[in-house]
Coordinates of C-alpha atoms in Angstrom, one line a residue:
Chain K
X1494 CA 55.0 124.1 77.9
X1495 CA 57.1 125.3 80.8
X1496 CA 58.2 129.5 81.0
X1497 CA 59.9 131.4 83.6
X1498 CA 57.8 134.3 84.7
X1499 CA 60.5 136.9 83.4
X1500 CA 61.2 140.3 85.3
X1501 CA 60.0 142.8 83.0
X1502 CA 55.9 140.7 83.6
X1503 CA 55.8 141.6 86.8
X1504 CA 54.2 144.9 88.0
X1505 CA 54.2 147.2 90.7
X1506 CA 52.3 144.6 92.8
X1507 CA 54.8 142.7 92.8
X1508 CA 53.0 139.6 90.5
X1509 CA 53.4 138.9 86.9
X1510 CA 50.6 141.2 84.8
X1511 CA 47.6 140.3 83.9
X1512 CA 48.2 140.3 80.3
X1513 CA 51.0 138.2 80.2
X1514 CA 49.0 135.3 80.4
X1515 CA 47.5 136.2 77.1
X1516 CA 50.9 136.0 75.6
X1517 CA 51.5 133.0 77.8
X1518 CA 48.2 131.4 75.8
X1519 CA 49.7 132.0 72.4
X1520 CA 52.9 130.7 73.6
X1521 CA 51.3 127.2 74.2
X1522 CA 49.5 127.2 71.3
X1523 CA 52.6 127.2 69.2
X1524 CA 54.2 124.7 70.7
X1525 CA 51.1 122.9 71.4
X1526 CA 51.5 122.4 67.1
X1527 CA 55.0 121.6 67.6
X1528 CA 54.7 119.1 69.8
X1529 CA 52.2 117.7 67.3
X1530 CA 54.3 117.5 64.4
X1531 CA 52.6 120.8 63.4
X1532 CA 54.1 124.6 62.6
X1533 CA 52.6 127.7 62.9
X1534 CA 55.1 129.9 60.9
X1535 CA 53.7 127.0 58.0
X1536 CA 50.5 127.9 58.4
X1537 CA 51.0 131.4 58.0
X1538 CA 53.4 130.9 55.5
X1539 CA 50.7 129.3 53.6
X1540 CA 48.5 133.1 53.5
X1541 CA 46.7 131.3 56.9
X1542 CA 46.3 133.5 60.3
X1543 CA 44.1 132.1 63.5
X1544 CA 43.2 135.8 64.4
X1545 CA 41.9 135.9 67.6
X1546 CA 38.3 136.5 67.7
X1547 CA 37.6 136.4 71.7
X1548 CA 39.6 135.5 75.0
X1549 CA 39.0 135.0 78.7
X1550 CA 40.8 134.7 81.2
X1551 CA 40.6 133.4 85.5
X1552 CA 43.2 134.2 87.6
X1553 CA 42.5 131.9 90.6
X1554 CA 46.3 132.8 92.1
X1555 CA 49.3 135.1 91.5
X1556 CA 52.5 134.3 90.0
X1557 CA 55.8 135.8 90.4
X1558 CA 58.9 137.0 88.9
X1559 CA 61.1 133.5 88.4
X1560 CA 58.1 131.1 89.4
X1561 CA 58.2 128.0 86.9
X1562 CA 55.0 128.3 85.1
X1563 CA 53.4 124.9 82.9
X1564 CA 51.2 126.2 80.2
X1565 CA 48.6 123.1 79.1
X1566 CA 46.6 124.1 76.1
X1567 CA 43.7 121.3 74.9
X1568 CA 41.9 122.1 71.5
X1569 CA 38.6 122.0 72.4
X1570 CA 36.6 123.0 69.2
X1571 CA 37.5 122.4 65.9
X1572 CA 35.1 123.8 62.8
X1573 CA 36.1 125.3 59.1
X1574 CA 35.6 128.9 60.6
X1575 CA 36.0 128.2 63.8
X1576 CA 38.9 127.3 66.6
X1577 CA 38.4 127.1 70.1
X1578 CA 41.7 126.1 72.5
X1579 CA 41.0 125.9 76.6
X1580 CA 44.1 126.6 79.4
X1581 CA 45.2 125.5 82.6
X1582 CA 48.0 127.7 83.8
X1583 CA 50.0 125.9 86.9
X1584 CA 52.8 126.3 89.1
X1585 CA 53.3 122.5 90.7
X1586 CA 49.9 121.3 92.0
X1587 CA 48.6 124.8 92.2
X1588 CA 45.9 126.2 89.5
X1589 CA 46.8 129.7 88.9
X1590 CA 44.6 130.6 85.9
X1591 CA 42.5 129.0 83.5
X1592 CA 41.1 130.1 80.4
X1593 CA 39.7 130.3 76.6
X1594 CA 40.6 131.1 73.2
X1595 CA 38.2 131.3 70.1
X1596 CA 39.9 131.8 66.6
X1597 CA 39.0 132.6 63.0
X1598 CA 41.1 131.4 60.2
X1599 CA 41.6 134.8 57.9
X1600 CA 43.6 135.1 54.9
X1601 CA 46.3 137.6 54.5
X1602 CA 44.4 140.5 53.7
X1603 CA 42.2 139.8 57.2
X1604 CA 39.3 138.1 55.5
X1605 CA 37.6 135.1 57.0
X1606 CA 38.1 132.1 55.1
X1607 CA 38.0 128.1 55.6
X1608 CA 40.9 126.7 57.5
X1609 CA 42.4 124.5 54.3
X1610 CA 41.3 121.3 54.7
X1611 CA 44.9 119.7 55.4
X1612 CA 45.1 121.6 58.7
X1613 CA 41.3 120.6 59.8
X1614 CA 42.4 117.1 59.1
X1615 CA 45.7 117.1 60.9
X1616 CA 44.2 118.4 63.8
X1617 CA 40.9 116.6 64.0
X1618 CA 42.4 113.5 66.1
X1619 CA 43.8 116.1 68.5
X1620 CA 40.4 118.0 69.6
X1621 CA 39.7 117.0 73.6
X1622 CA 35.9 118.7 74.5
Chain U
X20 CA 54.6 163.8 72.8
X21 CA 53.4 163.8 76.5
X22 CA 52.3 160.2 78.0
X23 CA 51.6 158.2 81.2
X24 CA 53.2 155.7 82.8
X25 CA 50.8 153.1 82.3
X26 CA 50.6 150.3 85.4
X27 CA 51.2 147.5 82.7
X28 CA 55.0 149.2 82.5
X29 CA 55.6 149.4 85.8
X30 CA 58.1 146.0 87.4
X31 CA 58.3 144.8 90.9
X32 CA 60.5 147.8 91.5
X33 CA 57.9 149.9 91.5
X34 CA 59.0 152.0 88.6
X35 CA 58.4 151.7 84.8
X36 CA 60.5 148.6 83.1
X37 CA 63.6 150.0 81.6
X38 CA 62.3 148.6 77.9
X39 CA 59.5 150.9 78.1
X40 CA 61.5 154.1 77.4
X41 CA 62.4 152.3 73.8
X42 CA 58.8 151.9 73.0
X43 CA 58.2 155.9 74.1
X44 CA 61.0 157.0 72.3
X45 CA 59.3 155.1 69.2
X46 CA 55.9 156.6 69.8
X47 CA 58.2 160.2 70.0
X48 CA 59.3 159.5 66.4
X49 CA 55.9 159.1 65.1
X50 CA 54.8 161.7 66.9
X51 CA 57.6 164.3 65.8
X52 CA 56.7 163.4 62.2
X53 CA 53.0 163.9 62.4
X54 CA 54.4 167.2 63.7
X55 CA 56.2 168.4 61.0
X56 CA 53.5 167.0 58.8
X57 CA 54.9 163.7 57.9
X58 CA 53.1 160.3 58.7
X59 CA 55.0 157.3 59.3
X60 CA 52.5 155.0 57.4
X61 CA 52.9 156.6 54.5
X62 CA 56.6 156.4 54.6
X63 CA 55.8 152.4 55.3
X64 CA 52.7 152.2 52.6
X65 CA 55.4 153.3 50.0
X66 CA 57.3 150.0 50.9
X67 CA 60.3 151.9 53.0
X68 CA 60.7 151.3 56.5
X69 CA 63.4 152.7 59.1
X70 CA 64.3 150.0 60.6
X71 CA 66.3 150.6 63.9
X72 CA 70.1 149.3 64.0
X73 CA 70.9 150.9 67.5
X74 CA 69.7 152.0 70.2
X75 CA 70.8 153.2 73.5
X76 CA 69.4 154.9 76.9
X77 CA 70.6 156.3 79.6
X78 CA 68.4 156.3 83.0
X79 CA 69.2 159.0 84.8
X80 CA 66.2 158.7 87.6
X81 CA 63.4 156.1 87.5
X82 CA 60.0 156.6 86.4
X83 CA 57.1 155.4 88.1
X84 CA 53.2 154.3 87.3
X85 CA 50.9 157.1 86.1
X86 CA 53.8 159.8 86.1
X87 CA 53.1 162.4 83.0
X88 CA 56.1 162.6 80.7
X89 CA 57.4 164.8 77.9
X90 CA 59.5 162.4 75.7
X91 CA 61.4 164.9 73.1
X92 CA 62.7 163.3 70.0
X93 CA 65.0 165.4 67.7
X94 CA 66.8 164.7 64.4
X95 CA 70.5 164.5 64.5
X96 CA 71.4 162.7 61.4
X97 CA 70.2 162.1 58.0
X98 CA 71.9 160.5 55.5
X99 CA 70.5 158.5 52.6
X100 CA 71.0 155.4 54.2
X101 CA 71.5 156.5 57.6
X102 CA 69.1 158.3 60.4
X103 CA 69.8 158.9 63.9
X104 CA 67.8 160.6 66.6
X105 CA 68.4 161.6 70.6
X106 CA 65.8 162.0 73.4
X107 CA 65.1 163.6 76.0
X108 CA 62.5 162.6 78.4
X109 CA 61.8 164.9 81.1
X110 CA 58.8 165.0 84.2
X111 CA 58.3 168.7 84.7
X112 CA 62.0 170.0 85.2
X113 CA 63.5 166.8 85.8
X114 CA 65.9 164.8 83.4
X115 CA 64.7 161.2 83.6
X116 CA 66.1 159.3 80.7
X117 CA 68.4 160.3 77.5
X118 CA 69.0 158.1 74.6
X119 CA 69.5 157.6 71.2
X120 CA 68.5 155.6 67.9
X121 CA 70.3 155.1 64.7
X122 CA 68.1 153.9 62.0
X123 CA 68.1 152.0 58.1
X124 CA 66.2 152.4 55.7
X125 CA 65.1 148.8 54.8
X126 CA 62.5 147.9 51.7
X127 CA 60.1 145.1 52.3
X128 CA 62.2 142.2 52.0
X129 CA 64.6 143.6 54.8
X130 CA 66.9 144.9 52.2
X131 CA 68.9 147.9 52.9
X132 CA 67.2 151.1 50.1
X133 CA 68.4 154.7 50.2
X134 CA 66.0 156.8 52.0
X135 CA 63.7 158.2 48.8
X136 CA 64.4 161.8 48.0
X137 CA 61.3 162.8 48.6
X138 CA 61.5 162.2 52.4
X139 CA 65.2 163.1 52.7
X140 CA 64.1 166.6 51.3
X141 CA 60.9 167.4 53.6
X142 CA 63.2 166.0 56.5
X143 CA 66.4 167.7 55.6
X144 CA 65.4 171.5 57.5
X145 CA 64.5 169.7 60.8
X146 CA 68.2 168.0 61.0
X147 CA 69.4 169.8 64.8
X148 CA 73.1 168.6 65.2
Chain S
X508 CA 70.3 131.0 77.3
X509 CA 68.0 130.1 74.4
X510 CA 64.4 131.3 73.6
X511 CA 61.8 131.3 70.8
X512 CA 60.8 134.5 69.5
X513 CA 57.2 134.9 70.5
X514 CA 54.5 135.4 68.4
X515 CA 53.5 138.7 70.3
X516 CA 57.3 139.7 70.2
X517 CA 56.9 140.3 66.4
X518 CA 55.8 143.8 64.7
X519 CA 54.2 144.9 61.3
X520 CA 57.6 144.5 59.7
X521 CA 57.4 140.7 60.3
X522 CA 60.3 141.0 62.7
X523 CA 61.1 140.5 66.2
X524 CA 60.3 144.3 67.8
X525 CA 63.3 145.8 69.0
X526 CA 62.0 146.3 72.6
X527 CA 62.2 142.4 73.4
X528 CA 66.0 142.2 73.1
X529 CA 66.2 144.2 76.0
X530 CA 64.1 141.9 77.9
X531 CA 65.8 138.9 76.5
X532 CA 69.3 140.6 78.0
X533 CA 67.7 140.8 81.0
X534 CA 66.1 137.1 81.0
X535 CA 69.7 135.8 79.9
X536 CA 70.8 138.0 82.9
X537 CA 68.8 135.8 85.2
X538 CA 70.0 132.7 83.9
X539 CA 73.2 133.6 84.0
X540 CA 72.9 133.9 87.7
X541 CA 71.3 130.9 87.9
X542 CA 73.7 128.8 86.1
X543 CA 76.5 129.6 88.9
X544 CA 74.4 128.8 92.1
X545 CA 73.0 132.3 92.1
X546 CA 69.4 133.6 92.6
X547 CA 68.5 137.2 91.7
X548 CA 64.9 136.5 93.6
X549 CA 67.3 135.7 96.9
X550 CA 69.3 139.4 95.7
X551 CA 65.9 141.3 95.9
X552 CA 64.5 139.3 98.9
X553 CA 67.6 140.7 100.5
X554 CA 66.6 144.3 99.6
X555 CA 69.1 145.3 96.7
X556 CA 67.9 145.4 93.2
X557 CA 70.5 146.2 90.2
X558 CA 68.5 148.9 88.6
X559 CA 69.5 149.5 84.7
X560 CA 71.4 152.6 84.6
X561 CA 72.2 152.4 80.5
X562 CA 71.8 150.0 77.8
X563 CA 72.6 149.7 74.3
X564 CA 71.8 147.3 71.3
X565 CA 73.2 147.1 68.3
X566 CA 71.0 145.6 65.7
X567 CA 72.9 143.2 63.2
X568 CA 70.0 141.1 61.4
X569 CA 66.3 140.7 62.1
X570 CA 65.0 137.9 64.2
X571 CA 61.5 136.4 63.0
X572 CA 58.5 134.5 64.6
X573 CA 59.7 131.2 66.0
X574 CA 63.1 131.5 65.4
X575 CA 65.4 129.7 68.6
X576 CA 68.1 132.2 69.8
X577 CA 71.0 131.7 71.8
X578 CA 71.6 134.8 74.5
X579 CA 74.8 135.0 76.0
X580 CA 75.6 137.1 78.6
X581 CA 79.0 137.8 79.9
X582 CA 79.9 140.1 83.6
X583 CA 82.1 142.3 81.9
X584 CA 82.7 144.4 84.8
X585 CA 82.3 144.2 89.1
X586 CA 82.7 147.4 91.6
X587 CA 80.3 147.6 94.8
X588 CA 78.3 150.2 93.1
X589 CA 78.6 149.1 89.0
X590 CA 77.8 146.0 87.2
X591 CA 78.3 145.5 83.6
X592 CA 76.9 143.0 81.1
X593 CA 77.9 142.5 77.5
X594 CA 75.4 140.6 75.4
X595 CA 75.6 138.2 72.2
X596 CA 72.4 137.0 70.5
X597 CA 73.1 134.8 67.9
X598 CA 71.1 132.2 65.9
X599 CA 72.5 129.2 64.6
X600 CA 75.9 130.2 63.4
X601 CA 74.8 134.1 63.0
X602 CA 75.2 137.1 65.2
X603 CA 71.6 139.0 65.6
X604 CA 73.0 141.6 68.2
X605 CA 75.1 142.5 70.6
X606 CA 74.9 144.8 73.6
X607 CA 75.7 146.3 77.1
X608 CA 73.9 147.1 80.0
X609 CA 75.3 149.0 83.2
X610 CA 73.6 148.4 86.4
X611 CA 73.8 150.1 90.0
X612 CA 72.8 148.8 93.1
X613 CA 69.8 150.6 94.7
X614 CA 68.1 149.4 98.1
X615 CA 64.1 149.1 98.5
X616 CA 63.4 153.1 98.3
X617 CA 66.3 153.6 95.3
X618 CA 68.8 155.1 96.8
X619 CA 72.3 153.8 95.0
X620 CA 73.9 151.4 97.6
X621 CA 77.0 149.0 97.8
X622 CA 76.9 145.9 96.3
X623 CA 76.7 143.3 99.5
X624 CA 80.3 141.9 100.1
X625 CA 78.8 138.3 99.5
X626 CA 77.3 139.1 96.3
X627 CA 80.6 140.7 95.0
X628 CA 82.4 137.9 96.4
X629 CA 80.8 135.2 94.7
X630 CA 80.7 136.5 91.1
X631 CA 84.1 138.0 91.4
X632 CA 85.2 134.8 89.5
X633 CA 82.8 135.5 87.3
X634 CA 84.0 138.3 85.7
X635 CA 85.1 138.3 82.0
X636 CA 87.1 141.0 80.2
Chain R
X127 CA 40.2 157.9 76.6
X128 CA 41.7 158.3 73.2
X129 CA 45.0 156.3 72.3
X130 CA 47.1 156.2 69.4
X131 CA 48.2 152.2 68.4
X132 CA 51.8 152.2 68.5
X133 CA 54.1 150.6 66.7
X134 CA 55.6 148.0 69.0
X135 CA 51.9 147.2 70.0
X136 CA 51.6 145.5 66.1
X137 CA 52.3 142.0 65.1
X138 CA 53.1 140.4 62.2
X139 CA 49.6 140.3 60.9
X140 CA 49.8 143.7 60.8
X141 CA 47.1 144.7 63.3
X142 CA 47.7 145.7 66.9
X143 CA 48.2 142.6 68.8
X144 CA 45.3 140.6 70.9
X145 CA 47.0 141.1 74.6
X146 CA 47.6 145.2 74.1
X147 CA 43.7 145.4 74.7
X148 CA 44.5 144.2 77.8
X149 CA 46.8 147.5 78.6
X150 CA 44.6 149.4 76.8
X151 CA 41.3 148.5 79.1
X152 CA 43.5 148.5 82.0
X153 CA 44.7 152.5 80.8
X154 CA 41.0 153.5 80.5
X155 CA 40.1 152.9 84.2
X156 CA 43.0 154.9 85.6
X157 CA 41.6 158.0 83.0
X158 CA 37.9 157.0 84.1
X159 CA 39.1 157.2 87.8
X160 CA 40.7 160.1 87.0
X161 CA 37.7 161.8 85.0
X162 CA 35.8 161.4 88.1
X163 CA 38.5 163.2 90.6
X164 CA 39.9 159.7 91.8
X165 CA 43.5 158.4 91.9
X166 CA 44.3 155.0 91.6
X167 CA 47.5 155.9 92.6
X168 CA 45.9 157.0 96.2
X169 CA 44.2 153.9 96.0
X170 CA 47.2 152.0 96.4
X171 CA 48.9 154.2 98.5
X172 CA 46.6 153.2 100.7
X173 CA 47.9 149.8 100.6
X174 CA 45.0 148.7 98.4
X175 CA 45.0 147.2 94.4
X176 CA 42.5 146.0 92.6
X177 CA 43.2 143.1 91.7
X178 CA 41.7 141.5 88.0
X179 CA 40.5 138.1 88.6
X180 CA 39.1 137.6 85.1
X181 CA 38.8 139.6 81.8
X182 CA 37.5 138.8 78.5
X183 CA 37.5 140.3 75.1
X184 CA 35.6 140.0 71.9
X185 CA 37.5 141.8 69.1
X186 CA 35.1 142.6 66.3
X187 CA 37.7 144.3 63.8
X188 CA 41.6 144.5 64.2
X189 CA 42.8 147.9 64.4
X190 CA 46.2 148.6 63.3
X191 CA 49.4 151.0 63.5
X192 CA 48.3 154.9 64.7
X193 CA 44.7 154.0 64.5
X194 CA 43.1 156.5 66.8
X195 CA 41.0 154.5 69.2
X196 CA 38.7 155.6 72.1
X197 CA 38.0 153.1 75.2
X198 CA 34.9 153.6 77.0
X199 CA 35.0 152.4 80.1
X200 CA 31.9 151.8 82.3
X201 CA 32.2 150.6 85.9
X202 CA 29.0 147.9 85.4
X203 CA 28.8 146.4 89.6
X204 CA 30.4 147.9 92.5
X205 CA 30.3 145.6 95.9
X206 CA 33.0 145.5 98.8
X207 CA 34.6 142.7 97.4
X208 CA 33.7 142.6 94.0
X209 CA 34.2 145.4 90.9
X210 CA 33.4 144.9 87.5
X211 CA 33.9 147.5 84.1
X212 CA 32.7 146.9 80.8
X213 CA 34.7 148.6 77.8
X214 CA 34.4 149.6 74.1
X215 CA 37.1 150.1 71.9
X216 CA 36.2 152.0 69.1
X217 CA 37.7 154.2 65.8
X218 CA 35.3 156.8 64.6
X219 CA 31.8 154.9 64.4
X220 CA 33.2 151.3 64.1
X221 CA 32.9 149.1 67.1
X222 CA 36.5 147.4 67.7
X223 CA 36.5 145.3 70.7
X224 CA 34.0 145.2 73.4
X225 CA 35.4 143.7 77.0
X226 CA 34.9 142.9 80.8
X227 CA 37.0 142.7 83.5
X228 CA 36.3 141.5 87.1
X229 CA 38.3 142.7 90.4
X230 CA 39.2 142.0 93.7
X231 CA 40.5 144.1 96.2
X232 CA 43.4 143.1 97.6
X233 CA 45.8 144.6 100.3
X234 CA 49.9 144.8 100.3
X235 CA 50.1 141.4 101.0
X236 CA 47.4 139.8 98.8
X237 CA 45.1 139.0 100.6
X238 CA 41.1 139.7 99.7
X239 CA 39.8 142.9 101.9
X240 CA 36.7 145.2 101.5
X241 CA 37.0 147.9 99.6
X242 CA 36.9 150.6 101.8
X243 CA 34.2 152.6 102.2
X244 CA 35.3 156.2 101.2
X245 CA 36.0 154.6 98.1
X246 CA 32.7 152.4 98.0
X247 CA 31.0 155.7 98.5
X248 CA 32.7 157.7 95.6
X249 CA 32.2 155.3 93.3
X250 CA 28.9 154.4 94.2
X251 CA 26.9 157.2 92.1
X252 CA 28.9 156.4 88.4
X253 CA 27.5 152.5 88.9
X254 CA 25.9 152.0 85.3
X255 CA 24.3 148.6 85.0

């Protein structure tokens, strides 16, 4: 996906904040599904969440305010109780931060639980390790 | 409630983000309840929420990364289905910011409720008009 | 301007937190310069920012996770030292809020200047009352 | 330091969201610096940041809406061009989040420098590997 780096994500220095890029991640992941014919509101909607268990990020270069980001997201790891996406964060040829997401499927009242088959299967032919 | 200006608010002005002060004034709300002996989660647990209709600041001078601020919240306006507080946020004797927030109560489903008696009475003596 | 509410944007009531309309007006802002030749990055490179000096929301319906939103900004007012937005955030057919934001012109160390002549002369046309 | 989750920091799950770690971590070095008579602020008027070149985060349990938290930070390597913390989140004995961030120091311009050595030497003796 493409974002604007918007105003209120930059900081004092001047570059967009180091935890914007988190957000940036989830972003991507959402339409990352879309894109795929997936939706994550369904998911939810369903009593699903893909809590976050553990992140990382590399910032190899800045951004700034109004730079034209692309967000790639690849699904790297695909188990019952376990989701793993990687990131590439760019701004045209440039690298400006890479990074990891692990997720547990959890029911609504925060318990882990097996992501329901239909999902594991829709997104089996999309996992790129 | 006293805070910081924490660097993750500040812009690439060099001050804090102009959305921050709505996120202090919310913190001010909980804070002035827990204060008075009330606790916002409970009013939430008990399926009421407040949600907020308006808002609206005024910047009077800009505030800036690790600053210490008073933010002072006071009631204004209750009403079964209406609740409205000001703000004052101050660095030692200087007026920074002034605002306002008129708020709903909402049930779960988003469904406009009249405020239950019980917290209309305990919040009733600390209206200031 | 239109946008997907973020994930992250959302609170525990399931809706969009009231904060992020404020940085929505403010990314519809930036579009709205951009759509008529205009560059707010070229504005700041030139040393004048247009500092928030009040805002104000009013909240009409909730927005949820996902949901695409149309953010129209209109220049509702032009002096050399006072800007004026108005704001219409609208999904589908339905309004979600509207708003207002005033804005000053400050140089690099925030003292209040004129608007540069070339600045007011190009979005003169631009104003809407 | 202790913190209080607000409001606008939950998401629809209910639980503070993934990226306000991020601020949170970032909160608990300026206190750290400050428990140990430093000023980041000083720091950077000095015309050096420290800039985060990678972070990670494992959360272990959510935490959610006026959860009292406490983040330990602990400044883990300490070379000219290189800075590293470790942090725990915690409520009362429950282990929240643990975390590691990585920093460069930059000057005004961005551009990798040492760190000088008045702060080399002041940070020197709180090194715990």
């Amino acid at each position: 996906m493409n974002l604007r780096v918007r105003f209120a994500e930059t900081d004092q220095m001047g570059v967009a904040h180091h935890s914007a890029y988190i957000i940036w991640f989830e972003a991507a992941r959402v339409e990352w599904l879309r894109a795929r014919g997936l939706d994550y509101r369904r998911l939810e909607a369903g009593g699903v969440s893909l809590a976050v268990s553990a992140i990382s990020v590399q910032y190899h270069r800045s951004s700034r305010f109004d730079d034209e980001l692309h967000v790639a997201a690849t699904l790297t790891e695909l188990r019952s109780r376990r989701v793993r996406y990687r990131y590439l964060i760019s701004r045209d040829d440039e690298e400006i931060a890479t990074g990891d997401s692990l997720h547990t499927p959890i029911d609504a009242s925060g318990r882990v639980i097996r992501l329901p088959s239909v999902w594991l299967g829709a997104l089996q032919k999309h996992v790129m390790t």
